[in-house]
PDB file of C-alpha atoms in Angstrom:
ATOM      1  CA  UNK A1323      -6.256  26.616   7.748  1.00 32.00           C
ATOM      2  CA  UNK A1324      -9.549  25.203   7.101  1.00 36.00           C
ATOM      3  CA  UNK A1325     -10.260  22.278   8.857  1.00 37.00           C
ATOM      4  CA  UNK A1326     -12.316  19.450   7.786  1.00 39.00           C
ATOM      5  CA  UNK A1327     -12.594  15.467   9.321  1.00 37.00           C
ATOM      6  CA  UNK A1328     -13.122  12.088   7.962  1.00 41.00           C
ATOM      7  CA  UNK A1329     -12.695  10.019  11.555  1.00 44.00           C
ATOM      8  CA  UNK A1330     -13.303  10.622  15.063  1.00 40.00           C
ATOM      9  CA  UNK A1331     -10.865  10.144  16.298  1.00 45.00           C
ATOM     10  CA  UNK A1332      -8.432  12.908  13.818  1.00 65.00           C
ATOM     11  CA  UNK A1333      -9.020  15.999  13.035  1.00 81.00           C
ATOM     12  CA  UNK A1334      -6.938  16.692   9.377  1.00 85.00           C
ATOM     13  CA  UNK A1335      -6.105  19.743   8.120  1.00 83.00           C
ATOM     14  CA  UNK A1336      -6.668  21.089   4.443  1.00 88.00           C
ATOM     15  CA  UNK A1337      -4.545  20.965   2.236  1.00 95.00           C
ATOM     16  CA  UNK A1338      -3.491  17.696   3.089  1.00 96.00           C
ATOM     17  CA  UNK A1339      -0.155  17.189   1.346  1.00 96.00           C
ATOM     18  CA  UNK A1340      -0.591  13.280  -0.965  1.00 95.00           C
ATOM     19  CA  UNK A1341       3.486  11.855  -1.548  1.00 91.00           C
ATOM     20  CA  UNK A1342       2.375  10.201  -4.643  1.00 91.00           C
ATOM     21  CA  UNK A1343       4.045   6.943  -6.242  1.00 87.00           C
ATOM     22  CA  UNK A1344       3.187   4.661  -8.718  1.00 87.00           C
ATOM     23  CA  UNK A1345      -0.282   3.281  -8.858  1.00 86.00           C
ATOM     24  CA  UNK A1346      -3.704   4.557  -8.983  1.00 88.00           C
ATOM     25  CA  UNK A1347      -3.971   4.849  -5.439  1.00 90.00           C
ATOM     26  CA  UNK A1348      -3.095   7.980  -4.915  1.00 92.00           C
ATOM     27  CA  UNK A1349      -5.909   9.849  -7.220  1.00 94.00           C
ATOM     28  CA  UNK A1350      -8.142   7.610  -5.296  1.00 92.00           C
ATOM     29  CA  UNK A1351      -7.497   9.272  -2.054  1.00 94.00           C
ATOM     30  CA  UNK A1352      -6.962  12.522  -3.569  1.00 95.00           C
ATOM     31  CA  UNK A1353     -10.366  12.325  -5.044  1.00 94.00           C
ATOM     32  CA  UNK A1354     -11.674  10.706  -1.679  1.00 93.00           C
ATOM     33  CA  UNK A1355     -10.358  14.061  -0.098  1.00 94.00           C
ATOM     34  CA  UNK A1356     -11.816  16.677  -2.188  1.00 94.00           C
ATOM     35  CA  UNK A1357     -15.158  14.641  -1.719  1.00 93.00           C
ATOM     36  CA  UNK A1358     -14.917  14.879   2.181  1.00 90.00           C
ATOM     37  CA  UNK A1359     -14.505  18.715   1.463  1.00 92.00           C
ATOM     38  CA  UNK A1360     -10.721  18.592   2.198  1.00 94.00           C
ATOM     39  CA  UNK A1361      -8.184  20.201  -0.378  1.00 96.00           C
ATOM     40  CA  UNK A1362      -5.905  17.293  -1.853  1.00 97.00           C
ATOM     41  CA  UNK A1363      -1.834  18.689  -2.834  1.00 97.00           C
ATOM     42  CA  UNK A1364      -0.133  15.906  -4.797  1.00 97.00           C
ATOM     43  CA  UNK A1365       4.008  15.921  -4.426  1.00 95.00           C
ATOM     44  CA  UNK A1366       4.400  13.398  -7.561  1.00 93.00           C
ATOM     45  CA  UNK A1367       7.713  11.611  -7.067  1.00 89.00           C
ATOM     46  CA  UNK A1368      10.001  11.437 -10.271  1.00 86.00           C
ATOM     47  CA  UNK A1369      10.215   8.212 -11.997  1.00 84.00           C
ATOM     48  CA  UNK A1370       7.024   6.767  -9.960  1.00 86.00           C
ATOM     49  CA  UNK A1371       3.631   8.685 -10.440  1.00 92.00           C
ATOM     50  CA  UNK A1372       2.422   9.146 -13.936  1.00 93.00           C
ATOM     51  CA  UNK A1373       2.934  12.447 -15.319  1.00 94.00           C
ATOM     52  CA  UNK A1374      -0.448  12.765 -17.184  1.00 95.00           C
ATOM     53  CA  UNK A1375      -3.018  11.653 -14.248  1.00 95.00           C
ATOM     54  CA  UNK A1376      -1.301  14.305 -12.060  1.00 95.00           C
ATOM     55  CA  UNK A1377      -2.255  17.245 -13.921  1.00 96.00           C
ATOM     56  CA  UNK A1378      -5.768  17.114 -12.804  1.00 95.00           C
ATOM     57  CA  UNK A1379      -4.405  17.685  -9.532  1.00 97.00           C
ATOM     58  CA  UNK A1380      -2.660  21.064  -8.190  1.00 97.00           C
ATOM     59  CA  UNK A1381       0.985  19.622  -7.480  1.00 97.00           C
ATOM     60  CA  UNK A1382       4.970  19.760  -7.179  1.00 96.00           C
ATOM     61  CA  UNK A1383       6.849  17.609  -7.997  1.00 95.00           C
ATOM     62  CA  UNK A1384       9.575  15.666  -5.846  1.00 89.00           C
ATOM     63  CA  UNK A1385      12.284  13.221  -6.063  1.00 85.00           C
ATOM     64  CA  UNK A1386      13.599  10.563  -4.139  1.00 78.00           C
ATOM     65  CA  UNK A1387      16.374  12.024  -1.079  1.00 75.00           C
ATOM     66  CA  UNK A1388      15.464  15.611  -1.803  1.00 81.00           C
ATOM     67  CA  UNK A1389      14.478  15.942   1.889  1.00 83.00           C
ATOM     68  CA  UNK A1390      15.062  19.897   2.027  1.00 85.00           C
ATOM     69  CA  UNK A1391      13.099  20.403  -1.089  1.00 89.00           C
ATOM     70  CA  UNK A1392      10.101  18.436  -0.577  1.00 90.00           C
ATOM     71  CA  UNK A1393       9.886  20.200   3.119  1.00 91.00           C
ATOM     72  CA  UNK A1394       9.800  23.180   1.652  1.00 93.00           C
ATOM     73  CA  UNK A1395       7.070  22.737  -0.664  1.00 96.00           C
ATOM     74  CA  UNK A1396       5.099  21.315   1.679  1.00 96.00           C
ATOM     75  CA  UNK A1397       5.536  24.706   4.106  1.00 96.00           C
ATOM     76  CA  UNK A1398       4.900  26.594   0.574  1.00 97.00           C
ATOM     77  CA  UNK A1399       1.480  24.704  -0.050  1.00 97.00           C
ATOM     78  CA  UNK A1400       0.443  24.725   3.600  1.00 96.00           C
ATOM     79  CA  UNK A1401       0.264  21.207   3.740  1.00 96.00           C
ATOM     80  CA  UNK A1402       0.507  20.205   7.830  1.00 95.00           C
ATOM     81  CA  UNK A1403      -0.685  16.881   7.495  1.00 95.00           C
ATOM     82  CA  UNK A1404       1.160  14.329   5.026  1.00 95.00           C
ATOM     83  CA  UNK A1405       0.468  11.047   3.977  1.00 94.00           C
ATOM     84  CA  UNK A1406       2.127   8.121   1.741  1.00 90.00           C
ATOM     85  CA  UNK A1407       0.226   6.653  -0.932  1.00 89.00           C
ATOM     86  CA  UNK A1408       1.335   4.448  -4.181  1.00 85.00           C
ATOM     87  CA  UNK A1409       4.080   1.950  -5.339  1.00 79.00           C
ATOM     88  CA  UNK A1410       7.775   2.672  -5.285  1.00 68.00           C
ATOM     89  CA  UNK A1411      10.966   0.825  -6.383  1.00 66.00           C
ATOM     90  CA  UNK A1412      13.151   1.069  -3.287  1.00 57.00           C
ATOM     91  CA  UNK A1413      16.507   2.708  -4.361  1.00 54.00           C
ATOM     92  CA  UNK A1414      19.810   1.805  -3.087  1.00 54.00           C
ATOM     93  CA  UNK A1415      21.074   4.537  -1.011  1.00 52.00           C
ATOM     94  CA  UNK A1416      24.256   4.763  -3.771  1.00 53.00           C
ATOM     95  CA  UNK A1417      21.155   5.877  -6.397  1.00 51.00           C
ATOM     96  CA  UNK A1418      19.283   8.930  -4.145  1.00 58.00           C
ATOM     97  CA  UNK A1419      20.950  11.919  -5.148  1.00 64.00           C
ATOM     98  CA  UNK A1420      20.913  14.038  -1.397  1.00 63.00           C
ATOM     99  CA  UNK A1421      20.019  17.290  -0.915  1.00 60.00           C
ATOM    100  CA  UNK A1422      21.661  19.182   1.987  1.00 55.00           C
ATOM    101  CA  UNK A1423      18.996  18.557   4.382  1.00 63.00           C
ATOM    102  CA  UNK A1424      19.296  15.036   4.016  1.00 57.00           C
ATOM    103  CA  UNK A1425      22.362  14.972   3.920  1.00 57.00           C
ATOM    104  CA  UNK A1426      22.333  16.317   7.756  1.00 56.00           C
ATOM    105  CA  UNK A1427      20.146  13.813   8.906  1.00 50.00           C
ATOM    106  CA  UNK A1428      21.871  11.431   7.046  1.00 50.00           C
ATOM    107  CA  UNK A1429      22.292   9.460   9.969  1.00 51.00           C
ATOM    108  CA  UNK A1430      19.338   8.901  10.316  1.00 54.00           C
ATOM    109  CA  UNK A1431      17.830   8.341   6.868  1.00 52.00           C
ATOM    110  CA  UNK A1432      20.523   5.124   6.779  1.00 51.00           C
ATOM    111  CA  UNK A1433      18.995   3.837   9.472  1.00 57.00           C
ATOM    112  CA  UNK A1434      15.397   4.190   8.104  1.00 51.00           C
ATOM    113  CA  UNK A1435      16.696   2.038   4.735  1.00 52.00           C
ATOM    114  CA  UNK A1436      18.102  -0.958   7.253  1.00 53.00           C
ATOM    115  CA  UNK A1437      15.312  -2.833   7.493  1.00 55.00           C
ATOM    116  CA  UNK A1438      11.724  -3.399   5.140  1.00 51.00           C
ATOM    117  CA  UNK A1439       9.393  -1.550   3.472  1.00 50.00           C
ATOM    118  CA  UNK A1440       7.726  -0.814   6.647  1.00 49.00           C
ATOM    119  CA  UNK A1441      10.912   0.129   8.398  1.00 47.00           C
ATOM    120  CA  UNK A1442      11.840   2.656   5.802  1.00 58.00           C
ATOM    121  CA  UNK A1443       8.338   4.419   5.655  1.00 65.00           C
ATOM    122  CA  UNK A1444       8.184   4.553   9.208  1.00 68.00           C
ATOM    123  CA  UNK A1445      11.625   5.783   9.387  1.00 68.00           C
ATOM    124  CA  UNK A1446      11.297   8.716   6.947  1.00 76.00           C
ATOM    125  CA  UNK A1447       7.915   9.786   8.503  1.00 80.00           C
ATOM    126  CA  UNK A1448       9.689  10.224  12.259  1.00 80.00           C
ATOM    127  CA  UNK A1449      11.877  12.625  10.398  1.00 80.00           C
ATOM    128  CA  UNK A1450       9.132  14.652   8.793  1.00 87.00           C
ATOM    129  CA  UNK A1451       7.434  14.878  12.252  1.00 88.00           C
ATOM    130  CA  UNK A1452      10.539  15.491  13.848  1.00 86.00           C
ATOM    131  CA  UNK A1453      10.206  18.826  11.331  1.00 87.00           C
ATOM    132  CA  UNK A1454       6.650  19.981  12.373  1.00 91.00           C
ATOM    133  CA  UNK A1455       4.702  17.420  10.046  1.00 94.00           C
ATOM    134  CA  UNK A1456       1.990  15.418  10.815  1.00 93.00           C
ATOM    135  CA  UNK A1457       1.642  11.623   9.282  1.00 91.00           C
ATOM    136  CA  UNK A1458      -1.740  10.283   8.596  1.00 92.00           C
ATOM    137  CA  UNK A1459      -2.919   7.385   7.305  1.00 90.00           C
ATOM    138  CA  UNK A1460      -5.906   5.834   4.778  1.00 91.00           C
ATOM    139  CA  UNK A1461      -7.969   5.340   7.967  1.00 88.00           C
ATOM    140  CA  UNK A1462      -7.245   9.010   8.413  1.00 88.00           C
ATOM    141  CA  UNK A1463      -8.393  10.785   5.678  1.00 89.00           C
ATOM    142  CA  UNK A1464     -10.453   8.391   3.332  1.00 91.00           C
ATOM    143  CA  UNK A1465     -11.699   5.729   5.217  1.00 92.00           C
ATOM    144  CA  UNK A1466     -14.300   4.802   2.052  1.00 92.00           C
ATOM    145  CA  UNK A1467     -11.231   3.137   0.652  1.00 93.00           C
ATOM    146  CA  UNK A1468     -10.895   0.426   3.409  1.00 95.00           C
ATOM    147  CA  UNK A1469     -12.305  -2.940   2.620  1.00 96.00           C
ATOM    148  CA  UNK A1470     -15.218  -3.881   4.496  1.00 96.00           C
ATOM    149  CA  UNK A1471     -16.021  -6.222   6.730  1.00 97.00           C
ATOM    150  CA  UNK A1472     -17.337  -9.777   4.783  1.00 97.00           C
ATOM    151  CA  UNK A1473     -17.833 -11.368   2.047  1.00 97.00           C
ATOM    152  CA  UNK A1474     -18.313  -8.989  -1.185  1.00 97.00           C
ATOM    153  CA  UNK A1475     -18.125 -10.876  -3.920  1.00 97.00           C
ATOM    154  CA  UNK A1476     -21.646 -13.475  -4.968  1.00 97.00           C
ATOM    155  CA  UNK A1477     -19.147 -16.626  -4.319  1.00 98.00           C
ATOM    156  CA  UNK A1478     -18.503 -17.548  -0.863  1.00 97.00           C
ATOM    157  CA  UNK A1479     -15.261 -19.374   0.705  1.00 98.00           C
ATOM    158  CA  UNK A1480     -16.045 -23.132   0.835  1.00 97.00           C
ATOM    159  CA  UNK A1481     -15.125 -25.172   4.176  1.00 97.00           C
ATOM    160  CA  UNK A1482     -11.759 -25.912   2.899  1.00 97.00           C
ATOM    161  CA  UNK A1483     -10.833 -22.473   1.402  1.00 98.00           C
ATOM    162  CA  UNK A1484     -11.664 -21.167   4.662  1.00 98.00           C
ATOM    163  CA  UNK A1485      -9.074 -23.421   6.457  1.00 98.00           C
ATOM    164  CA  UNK A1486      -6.477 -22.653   4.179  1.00 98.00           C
ATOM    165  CA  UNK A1487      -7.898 -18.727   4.912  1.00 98.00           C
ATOM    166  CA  UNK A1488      -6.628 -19.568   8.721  1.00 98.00           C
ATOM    167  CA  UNK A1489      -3.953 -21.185   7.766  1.00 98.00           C
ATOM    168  CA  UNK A1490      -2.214 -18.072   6.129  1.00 97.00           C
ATOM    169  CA  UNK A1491      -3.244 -15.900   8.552  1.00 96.00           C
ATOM    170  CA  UNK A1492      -1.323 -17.925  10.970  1.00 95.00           C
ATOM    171  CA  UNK A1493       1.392 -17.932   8.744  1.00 96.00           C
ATOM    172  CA  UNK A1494       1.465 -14.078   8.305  1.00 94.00           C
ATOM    173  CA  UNK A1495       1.165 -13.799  12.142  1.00 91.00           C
ATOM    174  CA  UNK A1496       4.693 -15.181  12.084  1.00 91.00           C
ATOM    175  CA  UNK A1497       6.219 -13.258   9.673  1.00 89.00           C
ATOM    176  CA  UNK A1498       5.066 -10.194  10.455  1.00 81.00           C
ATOM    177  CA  UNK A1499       7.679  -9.322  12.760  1.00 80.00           C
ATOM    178  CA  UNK A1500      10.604 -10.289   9.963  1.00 81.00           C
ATOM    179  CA  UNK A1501       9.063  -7.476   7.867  1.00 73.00           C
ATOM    180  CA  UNK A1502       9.094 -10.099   4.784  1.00 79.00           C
ATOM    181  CA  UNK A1503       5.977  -9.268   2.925  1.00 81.00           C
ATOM    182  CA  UNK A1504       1.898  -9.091   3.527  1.00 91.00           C
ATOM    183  CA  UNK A1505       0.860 -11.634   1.410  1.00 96.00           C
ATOM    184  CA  UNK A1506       0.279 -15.580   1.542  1.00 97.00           C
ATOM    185  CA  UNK A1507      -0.986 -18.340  -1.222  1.00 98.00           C
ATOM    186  CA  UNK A1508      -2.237 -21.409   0.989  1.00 98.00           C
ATOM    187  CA  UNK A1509      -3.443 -24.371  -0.964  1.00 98.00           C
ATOM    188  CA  UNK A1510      -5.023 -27.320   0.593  1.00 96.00           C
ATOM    189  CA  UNK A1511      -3.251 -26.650   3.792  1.00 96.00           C
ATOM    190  CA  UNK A1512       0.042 -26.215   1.876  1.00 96.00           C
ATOM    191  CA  UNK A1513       1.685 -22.768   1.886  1.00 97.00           C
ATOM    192  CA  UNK A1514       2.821 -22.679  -1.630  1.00 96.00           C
ATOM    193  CA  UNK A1515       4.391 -19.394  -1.970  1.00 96.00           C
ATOM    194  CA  UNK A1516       4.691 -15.848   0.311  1.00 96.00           C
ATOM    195  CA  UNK A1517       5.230 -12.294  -0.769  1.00 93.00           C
ATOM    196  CA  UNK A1518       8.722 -10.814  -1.671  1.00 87.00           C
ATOM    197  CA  UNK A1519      10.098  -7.878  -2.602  1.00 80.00           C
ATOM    198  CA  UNK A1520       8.384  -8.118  -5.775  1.00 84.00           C
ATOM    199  CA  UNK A1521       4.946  -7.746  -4.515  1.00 88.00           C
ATOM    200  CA  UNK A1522       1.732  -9.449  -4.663  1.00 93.00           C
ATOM    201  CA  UNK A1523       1.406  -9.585  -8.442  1.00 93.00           C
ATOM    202  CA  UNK A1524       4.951 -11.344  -8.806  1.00 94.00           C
ATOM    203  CA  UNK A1525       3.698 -13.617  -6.504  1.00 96.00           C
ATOM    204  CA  UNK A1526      -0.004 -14.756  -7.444  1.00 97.00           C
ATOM    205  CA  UNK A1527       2.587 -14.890 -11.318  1.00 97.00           C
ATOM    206  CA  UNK A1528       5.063 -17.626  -9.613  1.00 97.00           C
ATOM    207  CA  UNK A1529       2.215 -19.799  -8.466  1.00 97.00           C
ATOM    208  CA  UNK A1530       0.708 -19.617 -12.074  1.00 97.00           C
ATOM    209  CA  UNK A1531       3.886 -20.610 -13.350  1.00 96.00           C
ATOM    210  CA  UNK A1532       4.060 -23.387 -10.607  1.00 95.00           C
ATOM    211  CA  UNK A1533       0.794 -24.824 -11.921  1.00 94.00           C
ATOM    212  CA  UNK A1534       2.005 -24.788 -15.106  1.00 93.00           C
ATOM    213  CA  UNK A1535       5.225 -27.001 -14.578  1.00 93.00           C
ATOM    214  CA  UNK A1536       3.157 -29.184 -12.556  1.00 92.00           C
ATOM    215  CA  UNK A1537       4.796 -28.351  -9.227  1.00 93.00           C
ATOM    216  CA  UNK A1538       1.169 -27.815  -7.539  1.00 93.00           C
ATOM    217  CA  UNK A1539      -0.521 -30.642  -7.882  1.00 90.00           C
ATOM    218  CA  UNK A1540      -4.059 -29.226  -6.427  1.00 92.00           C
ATOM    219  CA  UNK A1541      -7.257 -28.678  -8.857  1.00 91.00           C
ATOM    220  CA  UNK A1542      -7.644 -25.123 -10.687  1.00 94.00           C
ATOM    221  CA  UNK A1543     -10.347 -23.380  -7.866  1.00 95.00           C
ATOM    222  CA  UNK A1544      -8.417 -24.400  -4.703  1.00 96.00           C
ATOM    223  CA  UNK A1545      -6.342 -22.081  -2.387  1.00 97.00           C
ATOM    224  CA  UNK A1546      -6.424 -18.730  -1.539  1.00 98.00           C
ATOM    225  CA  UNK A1547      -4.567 -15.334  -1.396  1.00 98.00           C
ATOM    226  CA  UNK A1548      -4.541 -13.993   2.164  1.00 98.00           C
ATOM    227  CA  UNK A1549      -2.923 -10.490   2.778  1.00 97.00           C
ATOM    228  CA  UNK A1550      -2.438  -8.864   5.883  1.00 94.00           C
ATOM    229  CA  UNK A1551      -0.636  -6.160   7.867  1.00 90.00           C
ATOM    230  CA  UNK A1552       2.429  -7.209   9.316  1.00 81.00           C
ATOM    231  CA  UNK A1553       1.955  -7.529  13.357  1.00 76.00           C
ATOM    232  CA  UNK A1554       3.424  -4.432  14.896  1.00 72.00           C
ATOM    233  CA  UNK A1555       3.019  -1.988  11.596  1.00 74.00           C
ATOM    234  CA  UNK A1556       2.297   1.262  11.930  1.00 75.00           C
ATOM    235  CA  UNK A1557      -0.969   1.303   9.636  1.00 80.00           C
ATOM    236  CA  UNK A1558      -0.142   4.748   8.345  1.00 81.00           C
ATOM    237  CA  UNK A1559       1.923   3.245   5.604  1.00 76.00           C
ATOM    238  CA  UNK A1560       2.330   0.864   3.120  1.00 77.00           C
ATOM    239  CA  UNK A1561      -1.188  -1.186   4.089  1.00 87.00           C
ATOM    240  CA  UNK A1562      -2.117  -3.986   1.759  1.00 90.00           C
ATOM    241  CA  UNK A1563      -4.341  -3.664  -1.726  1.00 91.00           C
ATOM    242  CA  UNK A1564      -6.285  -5.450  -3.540  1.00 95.00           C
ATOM    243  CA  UNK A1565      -7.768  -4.343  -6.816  1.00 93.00           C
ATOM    244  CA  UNK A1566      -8.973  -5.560 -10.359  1.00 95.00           C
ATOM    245  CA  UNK A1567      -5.428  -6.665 -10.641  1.00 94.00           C
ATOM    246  CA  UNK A1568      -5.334  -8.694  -7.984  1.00 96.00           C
ATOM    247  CA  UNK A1569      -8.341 -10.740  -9.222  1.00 98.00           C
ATOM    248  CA  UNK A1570      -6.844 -11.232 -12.793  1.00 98.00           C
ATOM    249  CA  UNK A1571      -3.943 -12.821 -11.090  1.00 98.00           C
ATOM    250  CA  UNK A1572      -5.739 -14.939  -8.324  1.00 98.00           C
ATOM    251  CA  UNK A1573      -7.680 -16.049 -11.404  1.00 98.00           C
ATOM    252  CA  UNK A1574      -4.506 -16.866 -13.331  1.00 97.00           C
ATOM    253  CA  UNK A1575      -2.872 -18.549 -10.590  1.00 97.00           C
ATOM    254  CA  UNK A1576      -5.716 -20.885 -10.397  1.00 97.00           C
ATOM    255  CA  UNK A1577      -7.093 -20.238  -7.354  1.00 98.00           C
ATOM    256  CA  UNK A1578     -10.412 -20.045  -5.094  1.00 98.00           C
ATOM    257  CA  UNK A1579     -10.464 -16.330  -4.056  1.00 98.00           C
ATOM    258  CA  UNK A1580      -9.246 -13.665  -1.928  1.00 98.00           C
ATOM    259  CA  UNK A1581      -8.858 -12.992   1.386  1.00 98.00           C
ATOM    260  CA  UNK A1582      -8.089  -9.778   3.326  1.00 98.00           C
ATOM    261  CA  UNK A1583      -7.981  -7.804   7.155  1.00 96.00           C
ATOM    262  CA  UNK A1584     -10.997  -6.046   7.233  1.00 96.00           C
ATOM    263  CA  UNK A1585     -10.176  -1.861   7.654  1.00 94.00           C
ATOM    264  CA  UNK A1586      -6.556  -2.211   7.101  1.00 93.00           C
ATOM    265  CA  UNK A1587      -6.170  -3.300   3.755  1.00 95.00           C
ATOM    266  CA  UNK A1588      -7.499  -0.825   0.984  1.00 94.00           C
ATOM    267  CA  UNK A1589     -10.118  -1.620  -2.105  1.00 94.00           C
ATOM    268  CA  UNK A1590      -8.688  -0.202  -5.424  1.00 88.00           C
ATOM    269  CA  UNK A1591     -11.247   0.702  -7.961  1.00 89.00           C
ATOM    270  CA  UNK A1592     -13.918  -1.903  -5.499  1.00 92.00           C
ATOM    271  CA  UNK A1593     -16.731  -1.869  -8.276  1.00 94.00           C
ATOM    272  CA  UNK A1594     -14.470  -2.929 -11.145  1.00 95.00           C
ATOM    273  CA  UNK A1595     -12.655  -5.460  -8.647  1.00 96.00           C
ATOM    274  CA  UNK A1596     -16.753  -6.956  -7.539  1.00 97.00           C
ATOM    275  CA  UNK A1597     -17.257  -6.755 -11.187  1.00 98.00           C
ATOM    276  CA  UNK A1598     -14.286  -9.071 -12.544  1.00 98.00           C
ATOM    277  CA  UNK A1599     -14.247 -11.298  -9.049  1.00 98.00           C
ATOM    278  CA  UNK A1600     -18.775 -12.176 -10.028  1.00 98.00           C
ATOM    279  CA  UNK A1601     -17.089 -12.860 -14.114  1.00 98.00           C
ATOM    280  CA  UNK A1602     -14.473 -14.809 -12.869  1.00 97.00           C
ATOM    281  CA  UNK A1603     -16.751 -16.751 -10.072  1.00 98.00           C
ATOM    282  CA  UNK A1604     -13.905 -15.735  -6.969  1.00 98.00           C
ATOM    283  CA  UNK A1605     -14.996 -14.699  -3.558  1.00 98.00           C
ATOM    284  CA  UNK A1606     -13.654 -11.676  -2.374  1.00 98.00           C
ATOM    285  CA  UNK A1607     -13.795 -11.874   1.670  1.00 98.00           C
ATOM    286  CA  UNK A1608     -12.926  -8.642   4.359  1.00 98.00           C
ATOM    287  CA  UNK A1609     -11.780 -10.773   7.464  1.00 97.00           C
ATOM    288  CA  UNK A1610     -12.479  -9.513  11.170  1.00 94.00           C
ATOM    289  CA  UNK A1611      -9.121  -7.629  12.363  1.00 85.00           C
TER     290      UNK A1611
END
């Protein structure tokens, strides 16, 4: 195999193999790849990545608990190195139709789903490696997807959005190790509302909806979004986004801006985010890990 780098510290190998969900994440990186010289193989999964953005891509398709299968396509396309990228509905294990494959290790594929999102991806990965397969992360192969370091937006965080910036780190800090969610709305000192299941968009939607019944009090441009890792996540998977998305619903929801861990949380479509954040008069902040 050919061998090409995008850190010091890991050498990847091409093809690197792309287990694509939902999202537009994962023609990022693959596009991020094939820049750094390194050949990008997309294994769509069924139900999650869109059918008509993959096509650009050479690919093979997956589903959900088709272990054996996906293995084997990965041997078939030479793909070594393998990493997880996009949005996924987490199935109940009564809806993943097993191969036989999985079916042998189903021991340990039940224990991968008893836990969070973090648990799972973590879990599934030690059984891919277990196989020969290497895991790599964002920081890995397309490190030009990380936020940066500071303030990117024109507006800055004010005195009290920065407090309330501390405050939810503190508050993430803590819940990291509950593998609840990597997400936070602080207002005035007040957490008002933290990640779910449903992600950061159902979230930033619930505090809208809070404003709007009059539940929070505080003045439209107060309070802040702060995501994070969870402490003790192995940053190969699932690290937090932020994209043009986000700022449509920090706007929305009435608040001051955006802030974020600085290399570990990744920058969807960053121009078009800068863009909206400068319309929308938000500060966009990458915080020191």
């Amino acid at each position: 195999m050919a061998a090409g780098t995008t850190s010091a510290a890991l050498q990847v190998s091409s093809p690197v193999g792309i287990v694509a969900g939902g999202g537009a994440m994962p023609f990022a990186v693959a596009e991020s790849l094939a820049a750094h010289g390194i050949t990008p193989v997309l294994f769509p999964l069924r139900g999650a990545c869109d059918p008509q953005r993959v096509e650009k891509f050479r690919h093979r398709w997956i589903s959900v608990g088709q272990l054996g299968r996906a293995m084997r396509l990965f041997r078939e396309e030479g793909c070594r190195d393998l990493i997880f990228i996009g949005t996924l509905v987490r199935p109940s294990l009564s809806e993943i139709r097993f191969d036989f494959t999985t079916l042998r290790l189903l021991g340990n594929v039940i224990r991968a789903f008893r836990g969070g999102d973090d648990h799972l991806l973590s879990g599934v990965g030690r059984i891919l490696e277990q196989d020969g397969f290497r895991m790599v992360g964002i920081k890995d192969v397309a490190p030009d997807l990380l936020m940066p370091e500071g303030c990117i937006s024109r507006a800055w965080p004010s005195d009290a959005s920065k407090a309330d910036i501390a405050r939810g780190r503190a508050v993430l800090t803590a819940l990291g190790p509950f593998d609840i969610g990597q997400a936070v709305v602080v207002i005035d000192g007040h957490v008002v509302a933290v990640e779910d299941i449903e992600g950061t968009d159902a979230l930033l939607a619930r505090v809208a909806r809070l404003r709007e019944e009059g539940r929070i009090r505080a003045a439209t441009g107060r309070g802040v979004l702060v995501k994070a890792p969870k402490s003790g996540q192995d940053l190969r998977f699932d690290l937090p986004t932020i994209g043009p998305r986000t700022i449509e619903g920090v706007a929305a929801a009435g608040l001051a801006g955006i802030a974020v861990t600085a290399g570990n949380t990744i920058a969807a479509e960053p121009q078009a985010m800068i863009a909206l954040a400068d319309a929308k008069y938000l500060f966009v902040i990458g915080l020191p890990a």
